[in-house]
Amino acid sequence: MGLLKHLECSLCNREYDAHVLQGMCPVCARPLQARYDLEAARERGKDALISTEPSMWRYRALLPVQNDANIVSLGEGFTPLLHARRLGKRLGLSRLYIKDESLNPTGSFKARGLSAAVSRALELGVTDVVVPSAGNAAGAMSAYAARAGLGAHVYMPADVPAPFRMECQALGADIRLVKGLITDCGRKAREDAEENGWFDVSTLKEPYRLEGKKTMGYELAEQFGWELPDVIIYPTGGGTGLIGMWKAFAELTDLGWIGDHLPRMVTVQATGCAPIPMALEAGEEFATFFEGAHTVAAGLRVPSAVGDFLMLIALRESGGTALAVSDEELVEAQMRLARLEGTFACPEGGAALAALETLLAQGWVSPDERIVLFNTGTGLKYPDVFEDL
Ligand SMILES: *Cc1c(COP(=O)(O)O)cnc(C)c1O
């Protein structure tokens, strides 16, 4: 028997049946979240619930798929937590770590969310999935849909770097290029999805990508011996990773698997698209649409996010912060990650390091703290960034 109990709206707290296909809350159009019987899980104990499988599915007892036969996996998750000794020495930090998500299938942590969402969609009878994407989500969805035998429809900004487009093409997806931003892609995708009966797996518009992303929080806990770090620095777009980890930490607390020390969560965005730092600073509950969004870090080019209020809650509850770095700073930091640690990071990963350097200069982090930088994907898909170097 699975531990999944029901779905709950993250804004109005209404409950919904988890065993039928659901999108967002039909009342307030905000994200639904999966709730589990954590009391039963606590009784069974950690050792009985975590398998030895070297992927995120080692935590399958706390994931939504009911029948293992429906798991669509390419070996996602269980990525390395690297002790960054040379970079740390340069910065005066002895306990700096890189969670390297570039080793995931399709080269980014989007694999986690799409593995969970496609598995659960397959389980609930979906035949076609659709996503608007700035790049990596489209590639990941195309790969998992191919493996599951589902139809894949992706909507990308027309100026998306070529490797993202080629990847989806090779994986057999139906590709639509849209003039504009991810929000414009979203509008078009939604229209076509409604017309054709495709299932929309956009960020936080169905409940299960979040479940895949939360495994990053479980992994950090396990890799650190069930003692969470002091600071997590995370390049944030739609926010699934940040919100997912914060959900994981709440679940781990309820399970009694960790103590009461929780990390301060840090959102990093680009100065060309920074709705979350602006909303946090202004004390707002929701963020305002960011006009004219532009940055080389495609994953951060999200001017408006349906989970904005959940990111702001995680940042405030954790005593964290949000900041923006310029494209110049993040590309330079990307080079330092490569040359000092051998990690050929995506620009978003570079942004995390640039943010850490700013926070250190401000005294917001101290030298003895345990700090985790997220490198969310591989640098290989962004040839334009390196052309001018
Ligand atoms: C999507 C993406 C992000 C942003 O992730 P969210 O969880 O949606 O905030 C960051 N980096 C890369 C490489 C991405 O593809």
GROMACS .gro file of C-alpha atoms and ligand atoms in nm:
model
  404
    1MET     CA    1   0.000   0.000   0.000
    2GLY     CA    2   0.133   0.341  -0.097
    3LEU     CA    3   0.157   0.622   0.156
    4LEU     CA    4   0.004   0.885  -0.074
    5LYS     CA    5  -0.313   1.017   0.094
    6HIS     CA    6  -0.451   1.314  -0.095
    7LEU     CA    7  -0.365   1.639  -0.270
    8GLU     CA    8  -0.391   1.972  -0.093
    9CYS     CA    9  -0.408   2.321  -0.240
   10SER     CA   10  -0.102   2.518  -0.131
   11LEU     CA   11  -0.304   2.839  -0.104
   12CYS     CA   12  -0.660   2.756   0.010
   13ASN     CA   13  -0.584   2.413   0.166
   14ARG     CA   14  -0.880   2.239   0.000
   15GLU     CA   15  -0.824   1.865  -0.039
   16TYR     CA   16  -0.854   1.660  -0.359
   17ASP     CA   17  -0.844   1.294  -0.460
   18ALA     CA   18  -0.486   1.196  -0.544
   19HIS     CA   19  -0.587   0.887  -0.737
   20VAL     CA   20  -0.734   1.068  -1.035
   21LEU     CA   21  -0.559   1.306  -1.274
   22GLN     CA   22  -0.541   1.662  -1.132
   23GLY     CA   23  -0.390   1.987  -1.251
   24MET     CA   24  -0.406   2.294  -1.028
   25CYS     CA   25  -0.663   2.381  -0.764
   26PRO     CA   26  -0.986   2.444  -0.957
   27VAL     CA   27  -1.096   2.703  -0.700
   28CYS     CA   28  -0.794   2.932  -0.671
   29ALA     CA   29  -0.574   2.815  -0.964
   30ARG     CA   30  -0.271   2.760  -0.743
   31PRO     CA   31  -0.051   2.447  -0.709
   32LEU     CA   32  -0.167   2.124  -0.547
   33GLN     CA   33   0.076   1.934  -0.325
   34ALA     CA   34   0.089   1.562  -0.248
   35ARG     CA   35   0.033   1.463   0.115
   36TYR     CA   36   0.146   1.130   0.258
   37ASP     CA   37   0.070   0.926   0.567
   38LEU     CA   38   0.388   1.032   0.745
   39GLU     CA   39   0.278   0.879   1.073
   40ALA     CA   40   0.270   0.534   0.915
   41ALA     CA   41   0.604   0.611   0.749
   42ARG     CA   42   0.760   0.707   1.083
   43GLU     CA   43   0.645   0.379   1.235
   44ARG     CA   44   0.800   0.178   0.954
   45GLY     CA   45   1.130   0.361   0.995
   46LYS     CA   46   1.391   0.507   0.767
   47ASP     CA   47   1.581   0.185   0.694
   48ALA     CA   48   1.268   0.005   0.580
   49LEU     CA   49   1.160   0.292   0.357
   50ILE     CA   50   1.481   0.383   0.172
   51SER     CA   51   1.604   0.133  -0.086
   52THR     CA   52   1.963   0.095  -0.208
   53GLU     CA   53   1.875   0.195  -0.563
   54PRO     CA   54   2.126   0.457  -0.689
   55SER     CA   55   1.860   0.697  -0.823
   56MET     CA   56   1.594   0.926  -0.674
   57TRP     CA   57   1.359   0.626  -0.673
   58ARG     CA   58   1.538   0.501  -0.361
   59TYR     CA   59   1.279   0.725  -0.187
   60ARG     CA   60   0.988   0.573  -0.380
   61ALA     CA   61   0.793   0.504  -0.058
   62LEU     CA   62   0.755   0.882  -0.028
   63LEU     CA   63   0.689   0.939  -0.398
   64PRO     CA   64   0.346   0.928  -0.565
   65VAL     CA   65   0.370   0.629  -0.803
   66GLN     CA   66   0.152   0.344  -0.673
   67ASN     CA   67   0.269   0.058  -0.895
   68ASP     CA   68   0.646   0.025  -0.954
   69ALA     CA   69   0.576  -0.098  -1.308
   70ASN     CA   70   0.476   0.260  -1.395
   71ILE     CA   71   0.808   0.414  -1.294
   72VAL     CA   72   0.971   0.575  -1.598
   73SER     CA   73   1.337   0.609  -1.508
   74LEU     CA   74   1.662   0.689  -1.686
   75GLY     CA   75   1.865   0.676  -1.366
   76GLU     CA   76   1.790   1.032  -1.245
   77GLY     CA   77   1.898   1.173  -0.911
   78PHE     CA   78   2.143   1.047  -0.649
   79THR     CA   79   2.389   1.298  -0.793
   80PRO     CA   80   2.728   1.369  -0.636
   81LEU     CA   81   2.773   1.610  -0.347
   82LEU     CA   82   3.124   1.738  -0.413
   83HIS     CA   83   3.341   1.894  -0.144
   84ALA     CA   84   3.476   2.205  -0.323
   85ARG     CA   85   3.818   2.225  -0.161
   86ARG     CA   86   4.005   2.447  -0.409
   87LEU     CA   87   3.719   2.691  -0.462
   88GLY     CA   88   3.650   2.688  -0.089
   89LYS     CA   89   4.012   2.769  -0.012
   90ARG     CA   90   4.001   3.062  -0.253
   91LEU     CA   91   3.691   3.195  -0.074
   92GLY     CA   92   3.806   3.112   0.278
   93LEU     CA   93   3.536   2.843   0.324
   94SER     CA   94   3.633   2.499   0.451
   95ARG     CA   95   3.288   2.345   0.415
   96LEU     CA   96   3.172   2.443   0.067
   97TYR     CA   97   2.991   2.180  -0.141
   98ILE     CA   98   2.856   2.156  -0.494
   99LYS     CA   99   2.547   1.946  -0.555
  100ASP     CA  100   2.615   1.861  -0.917
  101GLU     CA  101   2.288   1.810  -1.101
  102SER     CA  102   2.457   1.817  -1.442
  103LEU     CA  103   2.501   1.439  -1.414
  104ASN     CA  104   2.129   1.378  -1.452
  105PRO     CA  105   1.984   1.224  -1.770
  106THR     CA  106   1.938   1.505  -2.031
  107GLY     CA  107   2.196   1.709  -1.838
  108SER     CA  108   1.985   1.891  -1.581
  109PHE     CA  109   1.780   1.845  -1.267
  110LYS     CA  110   1.464   1.882  -1.474
  111ALA     CA  111   1.501   1.504  -1.516
  112ARG     CA  112   1.388   1.448  -1.156
  113GLY     CA  113   1.061   1.636  -1.192
  114LEU     CA  114   0.975   1.498  -1.532
  115SER     CA  115   1.055   1.140  -1.432
  116ALA     CA  116   0.803   1.172  -1.148
  117ALA     CA  117   0.541   1.362  -1.351
  118VAL     CA  118   0.558   1.137  -1.658
  119SER     CA  119   0.549   0.822  -1.441
  120ARG     CA  120   0.241   0.940  -1.258
  121ALA     CA  121   0.073   1.065  -1.579
  122LEU     CA  122   0.132   0.722  -1.735
  123GLU     CA  123  -0.013   0.558  -1.426
  124LEU     CA  124  -0.327   0.774  -1.448
  125GLY     CA  125  -0.388   0.702  -1.818
  126VAL     CA  126  -0.243   1.005  -1.997
  127THR     CA  127  -0.141   0.952  -2.363
  128ASP     CA  128   0.011   1.293  -2.452
  129VAL     CA  129   0.206   1.541  -2.243
  130VAL     CA  130   0.280   1.906  -2.319
  131VAL     CA  131   0.517   2.163  -2.170
  132PRO     CA  132   0.627   2.521  -2.233
  133SER     CA  133   0.998   2.541  -2.159
  134ALA     CA  134   1.299   2.770  -2.175
  135GLY     CA  135   1.500   2.459  -2.264
  136ASN     CA  136   1.582   2.187  -2.013
  137ALA     CA  137   1.227   2.092  -1.916
  138ALA     CA  138   1.145   2.031  -2.282
  139GLY     CA  139   1.444   1.798  -2.325
  140ALA     CA  140   1.366   1.607  -2.008
  141MET     CA  141   0.996   1.572  -2.089
  142SER     CA  142   1.078   1.454  -2.442
  143ALA     CA  143   1.313   1.187  -2.306
  144TYR     CA  144   1.074   1.048  -2.043
  145ALA     CA  145   0.778   1.061  -2.283
  146ALA     CA  146   0.982   0.866  -2.540
  147ARG     CA  147   1.073   0.605  -2.281
  148ALA     CA  148   0.710   0.578  -2.166
  149GLY     CA  149   0.571   0.573  -2.521
  150LEU     CA  150   0.370   0.894  -2.471
  151GLY     CA  151   0.328   1.175  -2.724
  152ALA     CA  152   0.541   1.482  -2.637
  153HIS     CA  153   0.456   1.841  -2.737
  154VAL     CA  154   0.703   2.116  -2.648
  155TYR     CA  155   0.669   2.496  -2.678
  156MET     CA  156   0.998   2.686  -2.670
  157PRO     CA  157   1.094   3.052  -2.722
  158ALA     CA  158   1.213   3.093  -3.083
  159ASP     CA  159   1.553   3.215  -2.957
  160VAL     CA  160   1.621   2.905  -2.743
  161PRO     CA  161   1.983   2.784  -2.784
  162ALA     CA  162   2.002   2.529  -3.067
  163PRO     CA  163   2.113   2.227  -2.857
  164PHE     CA  164   1.786   2.237  -2.659
  165ARG     CA  165   1.586   2.227  -2.981
  166MET     CA  166   1.803   1.952  -3.136
  167GLU     CA  167   1.769   1.737  -2.827
  168CYS     CA  168   1.388   1.747  -2.841
  169GLN     CA  169   1.397   1.681  -3.213
  170ALA     CA  170   1.618   1.375  -3.168
  171LEU     CA  171   1.388   1.248  -2.894
  172GLY     CA  172   1.092   1.262  -3.129
  173ALA     CA  173   0.894   1.547  -2.973
  174ASP     CA  174   0.649   1.767  -3.163
  175ILE     CA  175   0.821   2.110  -3.136
  176ARG     CA  176   0.657   2.452  -3.161
  177LEU     CA  177   0.877   2.762  -3.154
  178VAL     CA  178   0.699   3.069  -3.013
  179LYS     CA  179   0.808   3.431  -3.057
  180GLY     CA  180   0.836   3.567  -2.704
  181LEU     CA  181   0.909   3.440  -2.355
  182ILE     CA  182   0.824   3.127  -2.160
  183THR     CA  183   0.501   3.295  -2.047
  184ASP     CA  184   0.397   3.335  -2.414
  185CYS     CA  185   0.487   2.969  -2.475
  186GLY     CA  186   0.272   2.879  -2.177
  187ARG     CA  187  -0.032   3.058  -2.317
  188LYS     CA  188  -0.001   2.885  -2.655
  189ALA     CA  189   0.065   2.545  -2.497
  190ARG     CA  190  -0.241   2.580  -2.276
  191GLU     CA  191  -0.468   2.662  -2.572
  192ASP     CA  192  -0.344   2.368  -2.779
  193ALA     CA  193  -0.354   2.133  -2.480
  194GLU     CA  194  -0.719   2.214  -2.415
  195GLU     CA  195  -0.807   2.168  -2.778
  196ASN     CA  196  -0.627   1.833  -2.813
  197GLY     CA  197  -0.669   1.684  -2.466
  198TRP     CA  198  -0.297   1.681  -2.384
  199PHE     CA  199  -0.187   1.679  -2.020
  200ASP     CA  200   0.001   1.993  -1.915
  201VAL     CA  201   0.314   1.920  -1.708
  202SER     CA  202   0.418   2.287  -1.674
  203THR     CA  203   0.602   2.388  -1.359
  204LEU     CA  204   0.364   2.350  -1.061
  205LYS     CA  205   0.056   2.314  -1.284
  206GLU     CA  206   0.034   1.947  -1.188
  207PRO     CA  207   0.141   1.816  -0.846
  208TYR     CA  208   0.414   1.563  -0.926
  209ARG     CA  209   0.712   1.743  -1.082
  210LEU     CA  210   0.748   1.895  -0.736
  211GLU     CA  211   0.768   1.544  -0.588
  212GLY     CA  212   1.060   1.458  -0.816
  213LYS     CA  213   1.238   1.779  -0.726
  214LYS     CA  214   1.188   1.729  -0.353
  215THR     CA  215   1.422   1.429  -0.372
  216MET     CA  216   1.710   1.682  -0.385
  217GLY     CA  217   1.623   1.763  -0.024
  218TYR     CA  218   1.611   1.396   0.077
  219GLU     CA  219   1.946   1.335  -0.093
  220LEU     CA  220   2.115   1.629   0.077
  221ALA     CA  221   1.993   1.499   0.413
  222GLU     CA  222   2.115   1.146   0.342
  223GLN     CA  223   2.449   1.258   0.193
  224PHE     CA  224   2.519   1.478   0.495
  225GLY     CA  225   2.436   1.196   0.740
  226TRP     CA  226   2.084   1.331   0.819
  227GLU     CA  227   2.214   1.668   0.933
  228LEU     CA  228   2.121   1.947   0.694
  229PRO     CA  229   2.370   2.217   0.584
  230ASP     CA  230   2.354   2.580   0.701
  231VAL     CA  231   2.293   2.749   0.366
  232ILE     CA  232   2.157   2.631   0.029
  233ILE     CA  233   2.216   2.857  -0.270
  234TYR     CA  234   1.980   2.783  -0.554
  235PRO     CA  235   1.939   2.940  -0.900
  236THR     CA  236   1.565   2.992  -0.920
  237GLY     CA  237   1.325   3.020  -1.212
  238GLY     CA  238   0.982   2.865  -1.161
  239GLY     CA  239   1.093   2.761  -0.813
  240THR     CA  240   1.012   2.389  -0.811
  241GLY     CA  241   1.352   2.299  -0.670
  242LEU     CA  242   1.340   2.552  -0.390
  243ILE     CA  243   0.979   2.475  -0.299
  244GLY     CA  244   1.041   2.101  -0.338
  245MET     CA  245   1.339   2.102  -0.102
  246TRP     CA  246   1.150   2.307   0.155
  247LYS     CA  247   0.866   2.051   0.132
  248ALA     CA  248   1.120   1.770   0.175
  249PHE     CA  249   1.261   1.931   0.489
  250ALA     CA  250   0.909   1.964   0.635
  251GLU     CA  251   0.843   1.596   0.561
  252LEU     CA  252   1.181   1.490   0.705
  253THR     CA  253   1.103   1.689   1.020
  254ASP     CA  254   0.763   1.517   1.054
  255LEU     CA  255   0.928   1.180   0.990
  256GLY     CA  256   1.176   1.250   1.269
  257TRP     CA  257   1.469   1.169   1.040
  258ILE     CA  258   1.645   1.504   1.095
  259GLY     CA  259   1.692   1.736   1.391
  260ASP     CA  260   1.549   2.087   1.407
  261HIS     CA  261   1.834   2.259   1.225
  262LEU     CA  262   1.709   2.379   0.885
  263PRO     CA  263   1.914   2.555   0.616
  264ARG     CA  264   1.872   2.920   0.518
  265MET     CA  265   1.744   2.908   0.161
  266VAL     CA  266   1.885   3.150  -0.095
  267THR     CA  267   1.721   3.230  -0.429
  268VAL     CA  268   1.949   3.354  -0.704
  269GLN     CA  269   1.813   3.522  -1.014
  270ALA     CA  270   1.964   3.734  -1.293
  271THR     CA  271   1.948   4.115  -1.282
  272GLY     CA  272   1.768   4.093  -1.620
  273CYS     CA  273   1.486   3.889  -1.462
  274ALA     CA  274   1.456   3.922  -1.086
  275PRO     CA  275   1.092   3.915  -0.973
  276ILE     CA  276   1.160   3.720  -0.651
  277PRO     CA  277   1.436   3.940  -0.497
  278MET     CA  278   1.214   4.241  -0.572
  279ALA     CA  279   0.907   4.089  -0.407
  280LEU     CA  280   1.104   3.970  -0.104
  281GLU     CA  281   1.258   4.310  -0.050
  282ALA     CA  282   0.921   4.484  -0.093
  283GLY     CA  283   0.763   4.250   0.163
  284GLU     CA  284   0.506   4.126  -0.089
  285GLU     CA  285   0.318   3.796  -0.068
  286PHE     CA  286   0.315   3.755  -0.449
  287ALA     CA  287   0.565   3.873  -0.711
  288THR     CA  288   0.497   4.122  -0.989
  289PHE     CA  289   0.544   4.031  -1.358
  290PHE     CA  290   0.902   4.127  -1.456
  291GLU     CA  291   0.892   4.327  -1.780
  292GLY     CA  292   1.154   4.279  -2.053
  293ALA     CA  293   1.313   3.966  -1.903
  294HIS     CA  294   1.653   3.883  -2.051
  295THR     CA  295   1.951   3.672  -1.939
  296VAL     CA  296   2.181   3.406  -2.089
  297ALA     CA  297   2.075   3.179  -1.801
  298ALA     CA  298   1.767   3.041  -1.982
  299GLY     CA  299   1.639   2.857  -1.673
  300LEU     CA  300   1.618   3.187  -1.484
  301ARG     CA  301   1.422   3.368  -1.754
  302VAL     CA  302   1.087   3.327  -1.582
  303PRO     CA  303   0.919   3.668  -1.541
  304SER     CA  304   0.619   3.533  -1.353
  305ALA     CA  305   0.578   3.207  -1.158
  306VAL     CA  306   0.259   3.040  -1.033
  307GLY     CA  307   0.453   2.929  -0.720
  308ASP     CA  308   0.591   3.276  -0.638
  309PHE     CA  309   0.420   3.290  -0.297
  310LEU     CA  310   0.558   2.947  -0.204
  311MET     CA  311   0.913   3.058  -0.284
  312LEU     CA  312   0.864   3.370  -0.073
  313ILE     CA  313   0.730   3.158   0.215
  314ALA     CA  314   1.033   2.923   0.198
  315LEU     CA  315   1.276   3.215   0.189
  316ARG     CA  316   1.110   3.393   0.484
  317GLU     CA  317   1.049   3.084   0.698
  318SER     CA  318   1.408   2.970   0.657
  319GLY     CA  319   1.561   3.309   0.735
  320GLY     CA  320   1.701   3.309   0.382
  321THR     CA  321   1.736   3.576   0.119
  322ALA     CA  322   1.712   3.644  -0.254
  323LEU     CA  323   1.951   3.831  -0.479
  324ALA     CA  324   2.023   3.897  -0.844
  325VAL     CA  325   2.359   3.877  -1.023
  326SER     CA  326   2.448   4.018  -1.365
  327ASP     CA  327   2.510   3.799  -1.671
  328GLU     CA  328   2.873   3.911  -1.670
  329GLU     CA  329   2.916   3.802  -1.308
  330LEU     CA  330   2.750   3.466  -1.357
  331VAL     CA  331   2.951   3.376  -1.669
  332GLU     CA  332   3.276   3.469  -1.492
  333ALA     CA  333   3.176   3.256  -1.195
  334GLN     CA  334   3.096   2.970  -1.433
  335MET     CA  335   3.463   2.980  -1.540
  336ARG     CA  336   3.582   2.963  -1.179
  337LEU     CA  337   3.366   2.655  -1.117
  338ALA     CA  338   3.518   2.494  -1.424
  339ARG     CA  339   3.880   2.582  -1.359
  340LEU     CA  340   3.893   2.531  -0.984
  341GLU     CA  341   3.662   2.233  -0.945
  342GLY     CA  342   3.638   2.066  -1.287
  343THR     CA  343   3.264   2.133  -1.303
  344PHE     CA  344   3.154   2.258  -1.645
  345ALA     CA  345   2.843   2.424  -1.507
  346CYS     CA  346   2.547   2.584  -1.679
  347PRO     CA  347   2.520   2.965  -1.646
  348GLU     CA  348   2.259   2.910  -1.372
  349GLY     CA  349   2.521   2.720  -1.169
  350GLY     CA  350   2.759   3.011  -1.224
  351ALA     CA  351   2.491   3.241  -1.083
  352ALA     CA  352   2.488   3.042  -0.757
  353LEU     CA  353   2.863   3.094  -0.712
  354ALA     CA  354   2.842   3.465  -0.801
  355ALA     CA  355   2.568   3.501  -0.539
  356LEU     CA  356   2.779   3.325  -0.275
  357GLU     CA  357   3.065   3.566  -0.344
  358THR     CA  358   2.830   3.861  -0.293
  359LEU     CA  359   2.688   3.714   0.029
  360LEU     CA  360   3.039   3.653   0.163
  361ALA     CA  361   3.138   4.013   0.091
  362GLN     CA  362   2.825   4.128   0.277
  363GLY     CA  363   2.903   3.904   0.575
  364TRP     CA  364   2.568   3.724   0.529
  365VAL     CA  365   2.747   3.388   0.539
  366SER     CA  366   3.035   3.314   0.770
  367PRO     CA  367   3.349   3.111   0.690
  368ASP     CA  368   3.270   2.816   0.918
  369GLU     CA  369   2.925   2.749   0.774
  370ARG     CA  370   2.833   2.444   0.568
  371ILE     CA  371   2.723   2.581   0.231
  372VAL     CA  372   2.577   2.402  -0.071
  373LEU     CA  373   2.584   2.551  -0.420
  374PHE     CA  374   2.350   2.398  -0.673
  375ASN     CA  375   2.484   2.343  -1.020
  376THR     CA  376   2.152   2.273  -1.187
  377GLY     CA  377   2.276   2.155  -1.527
  378THR     CA  378   2.555   2.105  -1.777
  379GLY     CA  379   2.734   2.389  -1.957
  380LEU     CA  380   2.733   2.190  -2.281
  381LYS     CA  381   2.395   2.317  -2.402
  382TYR     CA  382   2.492   2.688  -2.406
  383PRO     CA  383   2.749   2.726  -2.687
  384ASP     CA  384   2.671   3.098  -2.739
  385VAL     CA  385   2.789   3.184  -2.389
  386PHE     CA  386   3.137   3.053  -2.466
  387GLU     CA  387   3.172   3.175  -2.823
  388ASP     CA  388   3.284   3.524  -2.718
  389LEU     CA  389   3.530   3.419  -2.447
  390LIG     C1  390   1.478   2.514  -1.488
  390LIG     C2  391   1.614   2.548  -1.450
  390LIG     C3  392   1.641   2.626  -1.335
  390LIG     C4  393   1.531   2.683  -1.249
  390LIG     O1  394   1.468   2.579  -1.180
  390LIG     P1  395   1.332   2.595  -1.099
  390LIG     O2  396   1.329   2.478  -1.010
  390LIG     O3  397   1.223   2.597  -1.199
  390LIG     O4  398   1.340   2.722  -1.024
  390LIG     C5  399   1.773   2.647  -1.300
  390LIG     N1  400   1.874   2.598  -1.374
  390LIG     C6  401   1.853   2.524  -1.485
  390LIG     C7  402   1.970   2.473  -1.561
  390LIG     C8  403   1.723   2.496  -1.526
  390LIG     O5  404   1.703   2.422  -1.636
   0.00000   0.00000   0.00000
